[in-house]
Coordinates of C-alpha atoms and ligand atoms in Angstrom, one line a residue:
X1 CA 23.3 -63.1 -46.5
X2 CA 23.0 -66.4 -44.6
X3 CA 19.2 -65.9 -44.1
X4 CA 17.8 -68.5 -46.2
X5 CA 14.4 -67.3 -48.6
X6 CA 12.3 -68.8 -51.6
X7 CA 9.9 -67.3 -54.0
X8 CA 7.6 -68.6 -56.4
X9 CA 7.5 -72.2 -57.5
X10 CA 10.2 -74.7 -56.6
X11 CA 10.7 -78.4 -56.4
X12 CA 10.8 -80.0 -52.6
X13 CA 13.7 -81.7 -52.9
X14 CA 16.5 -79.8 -54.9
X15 CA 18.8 -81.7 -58.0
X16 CA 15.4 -83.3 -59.2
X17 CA 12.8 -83.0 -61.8
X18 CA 10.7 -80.2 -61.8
X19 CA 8.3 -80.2 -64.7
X20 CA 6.2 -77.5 -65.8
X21 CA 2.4 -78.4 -67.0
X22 CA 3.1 -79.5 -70.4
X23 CA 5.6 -81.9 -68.8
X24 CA 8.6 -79.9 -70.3
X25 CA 11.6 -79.7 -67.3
X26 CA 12.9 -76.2 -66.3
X27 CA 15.7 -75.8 -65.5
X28 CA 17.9 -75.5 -62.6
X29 CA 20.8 -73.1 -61.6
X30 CA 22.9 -73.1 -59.0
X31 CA 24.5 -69.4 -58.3
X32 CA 27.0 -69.5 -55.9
X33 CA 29.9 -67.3 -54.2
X34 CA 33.5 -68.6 -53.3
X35 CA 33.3 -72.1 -55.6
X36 CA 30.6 -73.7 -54.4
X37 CA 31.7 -73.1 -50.5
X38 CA 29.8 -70.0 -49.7
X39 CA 25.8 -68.6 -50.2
X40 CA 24.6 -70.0 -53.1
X41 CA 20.5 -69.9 -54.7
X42 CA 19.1 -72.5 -56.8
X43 CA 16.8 -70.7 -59.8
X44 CA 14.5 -72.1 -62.1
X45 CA 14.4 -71.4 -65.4
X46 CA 12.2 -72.0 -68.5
X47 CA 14.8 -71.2 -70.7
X48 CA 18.5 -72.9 -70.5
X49 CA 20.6 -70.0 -68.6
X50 CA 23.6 -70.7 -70.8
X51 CA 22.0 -69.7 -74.2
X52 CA 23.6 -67.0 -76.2
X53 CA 22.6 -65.7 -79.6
X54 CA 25.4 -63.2 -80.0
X55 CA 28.2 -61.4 -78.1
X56 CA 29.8 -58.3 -78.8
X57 CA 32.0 -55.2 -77.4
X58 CA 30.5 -52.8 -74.5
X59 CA 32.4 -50.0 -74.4
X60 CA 32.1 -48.9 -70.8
X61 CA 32.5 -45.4 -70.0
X62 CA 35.8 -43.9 -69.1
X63 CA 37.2 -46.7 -66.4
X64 CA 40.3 -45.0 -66.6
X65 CA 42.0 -43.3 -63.2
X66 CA 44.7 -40.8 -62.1
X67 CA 47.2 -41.3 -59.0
X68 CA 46.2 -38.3 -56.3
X69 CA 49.4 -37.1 -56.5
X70 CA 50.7 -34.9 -55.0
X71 CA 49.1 -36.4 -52.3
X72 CA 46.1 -34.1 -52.0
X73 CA 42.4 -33.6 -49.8
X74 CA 39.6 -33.1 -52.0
X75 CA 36.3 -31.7 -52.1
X76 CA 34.4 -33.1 -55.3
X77 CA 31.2 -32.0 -56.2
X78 CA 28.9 -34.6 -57.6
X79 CA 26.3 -32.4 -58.3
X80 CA 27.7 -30.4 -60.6
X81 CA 28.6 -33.4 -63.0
X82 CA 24.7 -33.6 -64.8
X83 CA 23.1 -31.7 -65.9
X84 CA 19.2 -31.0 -66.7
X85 CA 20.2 -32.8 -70.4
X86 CA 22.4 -35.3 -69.2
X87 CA 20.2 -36.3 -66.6
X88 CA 17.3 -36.9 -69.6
X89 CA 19.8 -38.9 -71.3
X90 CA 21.2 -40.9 -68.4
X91 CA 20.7 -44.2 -67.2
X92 CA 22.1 -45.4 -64.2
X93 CA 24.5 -48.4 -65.4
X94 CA 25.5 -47.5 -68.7
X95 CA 25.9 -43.7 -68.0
X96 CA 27.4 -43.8 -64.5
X97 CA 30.4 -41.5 -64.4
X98 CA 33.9 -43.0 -62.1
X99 CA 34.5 -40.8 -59.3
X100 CA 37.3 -42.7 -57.3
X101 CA 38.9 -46.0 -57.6
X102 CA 41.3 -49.0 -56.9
X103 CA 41.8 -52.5 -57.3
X104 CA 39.2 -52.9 -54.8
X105 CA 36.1 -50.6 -55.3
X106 CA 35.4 -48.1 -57.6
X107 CA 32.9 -45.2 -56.8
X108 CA 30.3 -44.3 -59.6
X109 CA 28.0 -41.5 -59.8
X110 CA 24.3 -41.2 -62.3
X111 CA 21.6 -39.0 -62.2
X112 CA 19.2 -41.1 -64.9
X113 CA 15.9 -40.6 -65.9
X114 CA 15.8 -43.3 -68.7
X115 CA 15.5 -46.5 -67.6
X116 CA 19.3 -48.7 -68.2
X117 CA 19.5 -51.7 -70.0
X118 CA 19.3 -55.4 -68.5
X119 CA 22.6 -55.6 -66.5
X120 CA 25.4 -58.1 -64.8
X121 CA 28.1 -57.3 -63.2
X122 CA 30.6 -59.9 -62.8
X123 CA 33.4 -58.0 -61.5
X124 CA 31.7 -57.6 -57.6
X125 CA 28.8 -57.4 -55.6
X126 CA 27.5 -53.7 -55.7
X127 CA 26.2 -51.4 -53.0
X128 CA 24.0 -48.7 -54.5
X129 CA 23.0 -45.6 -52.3
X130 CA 20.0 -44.0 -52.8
X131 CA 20.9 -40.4 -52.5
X132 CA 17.5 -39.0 -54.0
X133 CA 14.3 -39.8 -56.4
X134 CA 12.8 -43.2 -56.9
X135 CA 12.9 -46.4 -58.8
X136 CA 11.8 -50.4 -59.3
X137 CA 14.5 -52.4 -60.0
X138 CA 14.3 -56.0 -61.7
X139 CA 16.0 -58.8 -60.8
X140 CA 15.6 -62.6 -61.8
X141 CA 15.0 -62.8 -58.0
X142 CA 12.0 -60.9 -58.4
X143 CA 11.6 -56.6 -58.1
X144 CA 11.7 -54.2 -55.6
X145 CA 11.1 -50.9 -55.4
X146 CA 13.7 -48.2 -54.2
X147 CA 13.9 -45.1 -53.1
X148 CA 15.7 -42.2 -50.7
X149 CA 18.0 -43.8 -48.2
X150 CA 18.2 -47.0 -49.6
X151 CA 21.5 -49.0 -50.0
X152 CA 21.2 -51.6 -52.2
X153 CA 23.0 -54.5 -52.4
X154 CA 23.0 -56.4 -55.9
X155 CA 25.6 -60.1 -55.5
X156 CA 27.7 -60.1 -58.3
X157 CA 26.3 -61.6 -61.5
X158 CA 22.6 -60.6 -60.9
X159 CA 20.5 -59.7 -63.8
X160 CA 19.0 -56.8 -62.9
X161 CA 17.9 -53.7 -64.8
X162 CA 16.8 -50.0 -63.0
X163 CA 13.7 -48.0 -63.9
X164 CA 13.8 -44.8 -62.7
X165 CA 10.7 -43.1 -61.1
X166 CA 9.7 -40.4 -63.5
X167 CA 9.7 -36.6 -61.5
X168 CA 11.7 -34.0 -63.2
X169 CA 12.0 -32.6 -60.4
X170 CA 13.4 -34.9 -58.2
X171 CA 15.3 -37.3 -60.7
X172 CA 16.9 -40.7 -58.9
X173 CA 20.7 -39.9 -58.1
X174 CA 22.7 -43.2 -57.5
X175 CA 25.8 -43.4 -55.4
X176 CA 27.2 -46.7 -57.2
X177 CA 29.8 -48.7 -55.1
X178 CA 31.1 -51.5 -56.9
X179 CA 33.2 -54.2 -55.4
X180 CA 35.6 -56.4 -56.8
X181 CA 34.2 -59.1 -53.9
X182 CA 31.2 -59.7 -52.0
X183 CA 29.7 -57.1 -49.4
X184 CA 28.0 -58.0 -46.4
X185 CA 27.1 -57.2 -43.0
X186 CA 30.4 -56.7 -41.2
X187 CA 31.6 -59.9 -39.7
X188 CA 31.6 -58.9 -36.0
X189 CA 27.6 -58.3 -36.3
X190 CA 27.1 -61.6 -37.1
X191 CA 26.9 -65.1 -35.3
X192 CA 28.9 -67.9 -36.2
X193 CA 26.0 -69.4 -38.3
X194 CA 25.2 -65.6 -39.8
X195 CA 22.6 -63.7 -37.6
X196 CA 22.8 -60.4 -37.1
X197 CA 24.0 -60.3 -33.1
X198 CA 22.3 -57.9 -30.6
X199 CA 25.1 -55.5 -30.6
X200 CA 24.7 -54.6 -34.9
X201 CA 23.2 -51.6 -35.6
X202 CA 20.0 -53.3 -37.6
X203 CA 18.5 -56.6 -37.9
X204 CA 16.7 -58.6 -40.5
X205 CA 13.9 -57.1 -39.7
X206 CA 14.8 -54.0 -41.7
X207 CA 16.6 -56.1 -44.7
X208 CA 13.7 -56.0 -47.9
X209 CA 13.8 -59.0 -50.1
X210 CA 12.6 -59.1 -53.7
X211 CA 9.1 -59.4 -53.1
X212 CA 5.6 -60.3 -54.5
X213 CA 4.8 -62.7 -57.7
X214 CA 8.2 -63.2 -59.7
X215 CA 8.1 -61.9 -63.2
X216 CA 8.2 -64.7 -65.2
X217 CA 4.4 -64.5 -64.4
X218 CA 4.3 -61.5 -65.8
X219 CA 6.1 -60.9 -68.9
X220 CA 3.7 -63.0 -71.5
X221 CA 3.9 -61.9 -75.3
X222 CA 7.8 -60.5 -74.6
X223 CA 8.9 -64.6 -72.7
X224 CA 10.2 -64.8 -76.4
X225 CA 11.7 -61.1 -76.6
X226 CA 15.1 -61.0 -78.1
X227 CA 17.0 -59.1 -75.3
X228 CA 20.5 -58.0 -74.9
X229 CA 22.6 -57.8 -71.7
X230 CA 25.3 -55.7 -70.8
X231 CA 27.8 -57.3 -69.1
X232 CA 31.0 -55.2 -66.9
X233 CA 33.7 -58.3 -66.2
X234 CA 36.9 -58.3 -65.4
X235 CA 39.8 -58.4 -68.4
X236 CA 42.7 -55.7 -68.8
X237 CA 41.1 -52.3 -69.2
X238 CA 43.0 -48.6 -68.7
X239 CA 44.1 -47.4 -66.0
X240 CA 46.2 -48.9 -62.7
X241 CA 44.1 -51.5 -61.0
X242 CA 41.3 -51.6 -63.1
X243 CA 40.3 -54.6 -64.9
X244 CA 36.8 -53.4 -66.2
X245 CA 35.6 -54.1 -69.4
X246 CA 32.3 -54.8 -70.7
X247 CA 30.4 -57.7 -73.1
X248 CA 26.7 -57.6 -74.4
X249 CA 25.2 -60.9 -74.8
X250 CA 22.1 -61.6 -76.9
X251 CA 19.7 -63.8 -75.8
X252 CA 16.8 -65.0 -77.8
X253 CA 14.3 -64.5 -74.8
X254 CA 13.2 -62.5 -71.8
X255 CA 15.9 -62.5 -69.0
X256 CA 13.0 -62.8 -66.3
X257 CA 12.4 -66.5 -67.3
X258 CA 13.2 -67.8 -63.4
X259 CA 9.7 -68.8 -62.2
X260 CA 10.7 -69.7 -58.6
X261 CA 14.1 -69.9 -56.3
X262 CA 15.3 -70.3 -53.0
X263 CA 18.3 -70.0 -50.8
X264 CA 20.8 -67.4 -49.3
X265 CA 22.0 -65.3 -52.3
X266 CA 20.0 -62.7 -53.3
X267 CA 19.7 -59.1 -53.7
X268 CA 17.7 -57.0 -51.1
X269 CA 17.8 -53.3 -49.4
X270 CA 18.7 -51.6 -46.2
X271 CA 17.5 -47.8 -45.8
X272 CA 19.8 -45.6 -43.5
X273 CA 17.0 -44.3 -41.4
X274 CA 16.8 -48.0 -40.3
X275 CA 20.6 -47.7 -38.7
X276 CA 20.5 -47.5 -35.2
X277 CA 23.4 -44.7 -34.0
X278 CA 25.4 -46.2 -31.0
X279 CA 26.7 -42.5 -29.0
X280 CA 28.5 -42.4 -26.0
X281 CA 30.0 -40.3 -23.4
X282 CA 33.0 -39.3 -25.2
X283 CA 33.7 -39.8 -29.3
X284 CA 33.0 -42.9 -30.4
X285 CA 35.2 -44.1 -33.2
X286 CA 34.2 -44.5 -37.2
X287 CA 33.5 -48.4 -36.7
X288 CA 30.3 -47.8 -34.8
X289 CA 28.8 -46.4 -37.8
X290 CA 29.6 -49.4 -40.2
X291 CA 27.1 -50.8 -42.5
X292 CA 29.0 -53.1 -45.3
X293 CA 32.2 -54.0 -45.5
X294 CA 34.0 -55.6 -48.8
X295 CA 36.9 -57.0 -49.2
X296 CA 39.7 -53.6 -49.4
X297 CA 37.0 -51.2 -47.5
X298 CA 34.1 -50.6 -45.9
X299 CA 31.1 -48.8 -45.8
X300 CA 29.8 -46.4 -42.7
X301 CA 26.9 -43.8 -42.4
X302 CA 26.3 -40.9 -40.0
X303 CA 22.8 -40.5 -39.4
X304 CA 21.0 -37.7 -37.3
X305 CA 22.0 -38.5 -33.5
X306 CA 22.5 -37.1 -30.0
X307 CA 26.0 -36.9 -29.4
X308 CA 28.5 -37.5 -26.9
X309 CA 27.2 -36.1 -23.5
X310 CA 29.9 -36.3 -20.9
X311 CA 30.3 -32.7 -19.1
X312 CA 33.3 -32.1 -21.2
X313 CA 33.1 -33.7 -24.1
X314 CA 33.8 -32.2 -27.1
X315 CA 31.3 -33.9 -30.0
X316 CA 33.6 -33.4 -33.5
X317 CA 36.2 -35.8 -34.0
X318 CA 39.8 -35.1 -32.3
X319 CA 42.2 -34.7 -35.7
X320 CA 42.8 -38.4 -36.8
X321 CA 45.8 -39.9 -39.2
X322 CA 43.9 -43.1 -40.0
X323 CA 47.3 -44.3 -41.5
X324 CA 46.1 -47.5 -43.7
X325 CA 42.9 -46.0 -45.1
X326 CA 41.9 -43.0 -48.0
X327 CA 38.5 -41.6 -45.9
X328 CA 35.9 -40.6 -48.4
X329 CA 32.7 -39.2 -47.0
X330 CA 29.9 -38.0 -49.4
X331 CA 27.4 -35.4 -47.5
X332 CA 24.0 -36.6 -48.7
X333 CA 21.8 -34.1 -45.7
X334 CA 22.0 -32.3 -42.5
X335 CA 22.9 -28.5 -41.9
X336 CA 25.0 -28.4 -45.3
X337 CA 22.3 -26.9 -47.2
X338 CA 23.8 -23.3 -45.9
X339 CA 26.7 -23.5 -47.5
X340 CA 25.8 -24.3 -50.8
X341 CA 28.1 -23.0 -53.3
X342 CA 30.4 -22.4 -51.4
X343 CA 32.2 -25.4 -50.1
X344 CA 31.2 -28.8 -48.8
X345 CA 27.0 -29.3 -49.0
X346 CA 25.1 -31.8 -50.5
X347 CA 26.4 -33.9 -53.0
X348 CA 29.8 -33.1 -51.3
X349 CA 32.3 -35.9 -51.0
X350 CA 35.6 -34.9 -49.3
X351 CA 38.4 -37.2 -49.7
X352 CA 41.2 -37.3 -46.8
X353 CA 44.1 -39.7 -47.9
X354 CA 46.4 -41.3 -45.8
X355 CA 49.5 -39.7 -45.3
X356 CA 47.5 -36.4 -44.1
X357 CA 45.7 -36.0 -40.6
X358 CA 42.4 -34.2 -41.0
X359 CA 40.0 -33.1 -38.9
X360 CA 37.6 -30.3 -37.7
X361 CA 38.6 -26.8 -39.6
X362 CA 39.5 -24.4 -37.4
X363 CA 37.2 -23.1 -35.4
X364 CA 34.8 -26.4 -35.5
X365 CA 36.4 -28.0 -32.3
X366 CA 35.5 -24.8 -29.7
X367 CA 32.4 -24.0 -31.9
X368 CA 31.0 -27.9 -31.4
X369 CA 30.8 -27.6 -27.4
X370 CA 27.6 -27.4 -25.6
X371 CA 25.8 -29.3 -29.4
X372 CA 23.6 -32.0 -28.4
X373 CA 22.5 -33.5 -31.7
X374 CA 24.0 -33.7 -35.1
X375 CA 21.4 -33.7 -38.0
X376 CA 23.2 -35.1 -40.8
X377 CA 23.5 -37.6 -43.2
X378 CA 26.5 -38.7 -44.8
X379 CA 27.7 -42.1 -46.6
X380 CA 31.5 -43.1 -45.8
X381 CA 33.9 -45.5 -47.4
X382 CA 37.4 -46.3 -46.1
X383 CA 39.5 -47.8 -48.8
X384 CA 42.9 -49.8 -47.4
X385 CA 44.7 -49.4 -50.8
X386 CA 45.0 -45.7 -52.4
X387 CA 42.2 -44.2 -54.3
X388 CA 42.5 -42.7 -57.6
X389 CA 40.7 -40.2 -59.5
X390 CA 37.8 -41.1 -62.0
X391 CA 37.3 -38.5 -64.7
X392 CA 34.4 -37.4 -62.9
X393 CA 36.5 -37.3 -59.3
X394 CA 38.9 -34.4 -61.7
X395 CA 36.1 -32.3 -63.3
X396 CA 34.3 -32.6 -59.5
X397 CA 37.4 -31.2 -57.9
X398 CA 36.7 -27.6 -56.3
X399 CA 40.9 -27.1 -56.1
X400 CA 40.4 -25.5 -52.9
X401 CA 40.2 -28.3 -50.3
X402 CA 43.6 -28.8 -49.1
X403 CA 43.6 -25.0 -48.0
X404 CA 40.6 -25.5 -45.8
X405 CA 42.2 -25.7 -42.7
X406 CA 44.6 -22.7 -43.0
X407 CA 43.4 -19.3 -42.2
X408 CA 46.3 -17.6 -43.4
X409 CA 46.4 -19.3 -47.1
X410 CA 42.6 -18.9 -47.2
X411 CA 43.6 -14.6 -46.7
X412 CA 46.5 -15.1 -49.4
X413 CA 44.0 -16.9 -51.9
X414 CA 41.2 -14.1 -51.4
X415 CA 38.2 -16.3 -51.9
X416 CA 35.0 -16.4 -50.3
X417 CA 34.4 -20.3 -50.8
X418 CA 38.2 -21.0 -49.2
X419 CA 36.5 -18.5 -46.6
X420 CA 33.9 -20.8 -46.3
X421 CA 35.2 -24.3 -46.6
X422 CA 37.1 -23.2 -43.1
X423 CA 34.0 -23.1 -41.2
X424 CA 32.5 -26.6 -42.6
X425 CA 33.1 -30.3 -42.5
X426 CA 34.2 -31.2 -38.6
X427 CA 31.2 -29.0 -37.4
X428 CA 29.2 -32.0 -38.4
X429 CA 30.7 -34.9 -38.7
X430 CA 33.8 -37.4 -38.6
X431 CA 35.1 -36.9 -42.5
Ligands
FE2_1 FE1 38.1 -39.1 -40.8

């Protein structure tokens, strides 16, 4: 973000001595993107930031991925991949479960109640949605608190470590987007210098910062805690185009040792219901309903809106063959709920590769005439290389997907949810 912000206790001029009351120096950090050319924050430390006690092997969970081939749409249901136990034994870093991936992005899924071990990922910025419960996160920028609706966006390398709300009933459920880049604002919202322009669907005004005291304040008796971080970085893990693998570094003290900083890099939070739908007459196209982009794909979001109102228009999407992207739309709310079970709902993603036109089932286009407003929710990411199955993307897969928009194999195949995926998805929304 070029939007420049400090916190706690910094020197006036940077590169110079900034003593603490005993005289002893902290020290300074510069952590910047693209080599020094790009957003960069200065931090201050009490502790030197290259101290290591130990390092040793994390093994990250499965990072390994399967080719969709024969080149197949998908319905995956997230939901079904914790549960009640899992969920008490989940965090949300270490126990995040790969849905979908590339080279580019991979797409992680955790619903944790325990709270996750201090965590950096150097592999890419990350974009995490917010799908349901609540939780403070802490970051050596300071914390935040999180909750429904809320994308957000960590820079790559950020210490950081999630603490989930406690609520059985409504555990936190984290729609993890990990780049292999930085993600931003898209570029056309911005000015030449970095504002967000009239046009963009949101301003700063509805970007949240780390705020309050920093925690450095905070932590007393544990400053000298021994503390170990995990680390996902890149090196030559399994699977096709993924990299991942993971380090844990000891360090002799608390990770929250930065006692003030300042500058353009820093993590903060955007919540869907501040997105501001642009409609129109006719359709209007998937780009109006970008967020984020990352280098390889970007992010949209349909949100509740009134929909296109010229005399004849028709308000789902004409059948589209977006031939450079894989289209992968996870149904977070809206009028889903009444097919539960059954085919897509919440928790849904559907994934529509290229090399396949989708669009409404059949039915949805005649059915959608005369609708003035769309209540739904869903989060979309278009990737621009091909995206592979996680291990949890297979055990998500309901099988039945690709037979959605046939009538006559949903009679062959008998069932009431290939019944019942026919009369879903374009009735809402552009998937
Ligand atoms: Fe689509």
């Amino acid at each position: 973000m070029a939007y420049y912000r400090a916190a706690g206790n910094i020197p006036p001029k940077r590169h110079t001595q900034h003593r603490r009351d005993g005289g002893e120096l902290y020290y300074e950090e510069l952590m910047g993107e693209e080599g020094f050319s790009s957003d960069s924050s200065l931090l201050y430390h009490r502790n030197i930031p290259s101290t290591v006690s130990a390092s040793r092997v994390w093994e990250v969970r499965d990072q390994s991925t399967t080719p969709n081939h024969p080149l197949t749409p998908r319905h995956l249901k997230l939901h079904d991949l914790f549960d009640d136990a899992a969920v008490q034994e989940a965090d949300v870093v270490t126990s995040r479960r790969l849905v979908l991936g590339n080279g580019d992005v991979r797409i992680s899924y955790a619903v944790a109640a325990r709270p996750s071990p201090w965590y950096r990922n150097a592999m890419g910025d990350e974009c995490v949605y917010i799908e349901r419960g609540a939780a403070h996160v802490e970051t050596v920028f300071g914390a935040f608190a999180v909750a429904e609706g809320d994308y957000v966006i960590i820079p790559r390398s950020t210490t950081h470590r999630w603490l989930p709300v406690e609520d059985a009933a409504n555990p936190l459920r984290a729609y993890c987007i990990e780049a292999n880049s930085h993600i931003s604002p898209p570029k056309r919202y911005l000015s030449r210098y970095g504002q967000l322009l009239e046009h963009a669907p949101y301003c700063e005004r509805d970007l949240r910062g780390p705020g309050g005291p920093l925690l450095a304040e905070d932590i007393g008796a544990s400053a000298d805690e021994e503390t170990e971080i995990y680390i996902k970085h890149r090196g030559r893990g399994p699977g096709p185009g993924n990299s991942v693998v993971g380090s844990i570094h000891v360090l002799p003290f608390h990770p929250l040792d930065v006692v003030g900083w300042d500058g353009c890099l820093y993590p903060y939070v955007f919540n869907v219901r501040d997105f501001e739908p642009i409609t129109g007459r006719v359709h209007q196209p998937p780009p109006v309903h970008q967020v984020f982009e990352g280098m390889g794909f970007v992010v949209c979001n349909f949100v509740p809106r009134k929909v296109d109102y010229h005399p004849l228009s028709i308000p789902v999407p004409y059948y589209h063959s977006n031939v450079d992207s894989d289209e992968i739309m996870f149904y977070v709310d809206g009028d889903y709920e009444a097919r539960k079970g059954s085919g897509i709902g919440r928790g849904s993603i559907s994934v529509h590769p290229g090399g396949h036109a989708h669009g409404p089932q059949p039915g949805a286009t005649e059915g959608s005439i005369g609708v003035e407003y769309f209540d739904e929710l869903a989060v979309m990411v278009d990737t621009f290389r091909p995206l592979e199955l996680g291990e949890a993307g297979l055990a998500a897969d309901d099988g039945l997907y690709a037979l959605s928009w046939s009538r006559a194999a949903g009679k062959q195949a008998g069932g009431q949810a290939v019944a019942a995926l026919q009369d879903t998805d374009g009735a809402h929304s552009e998937g």
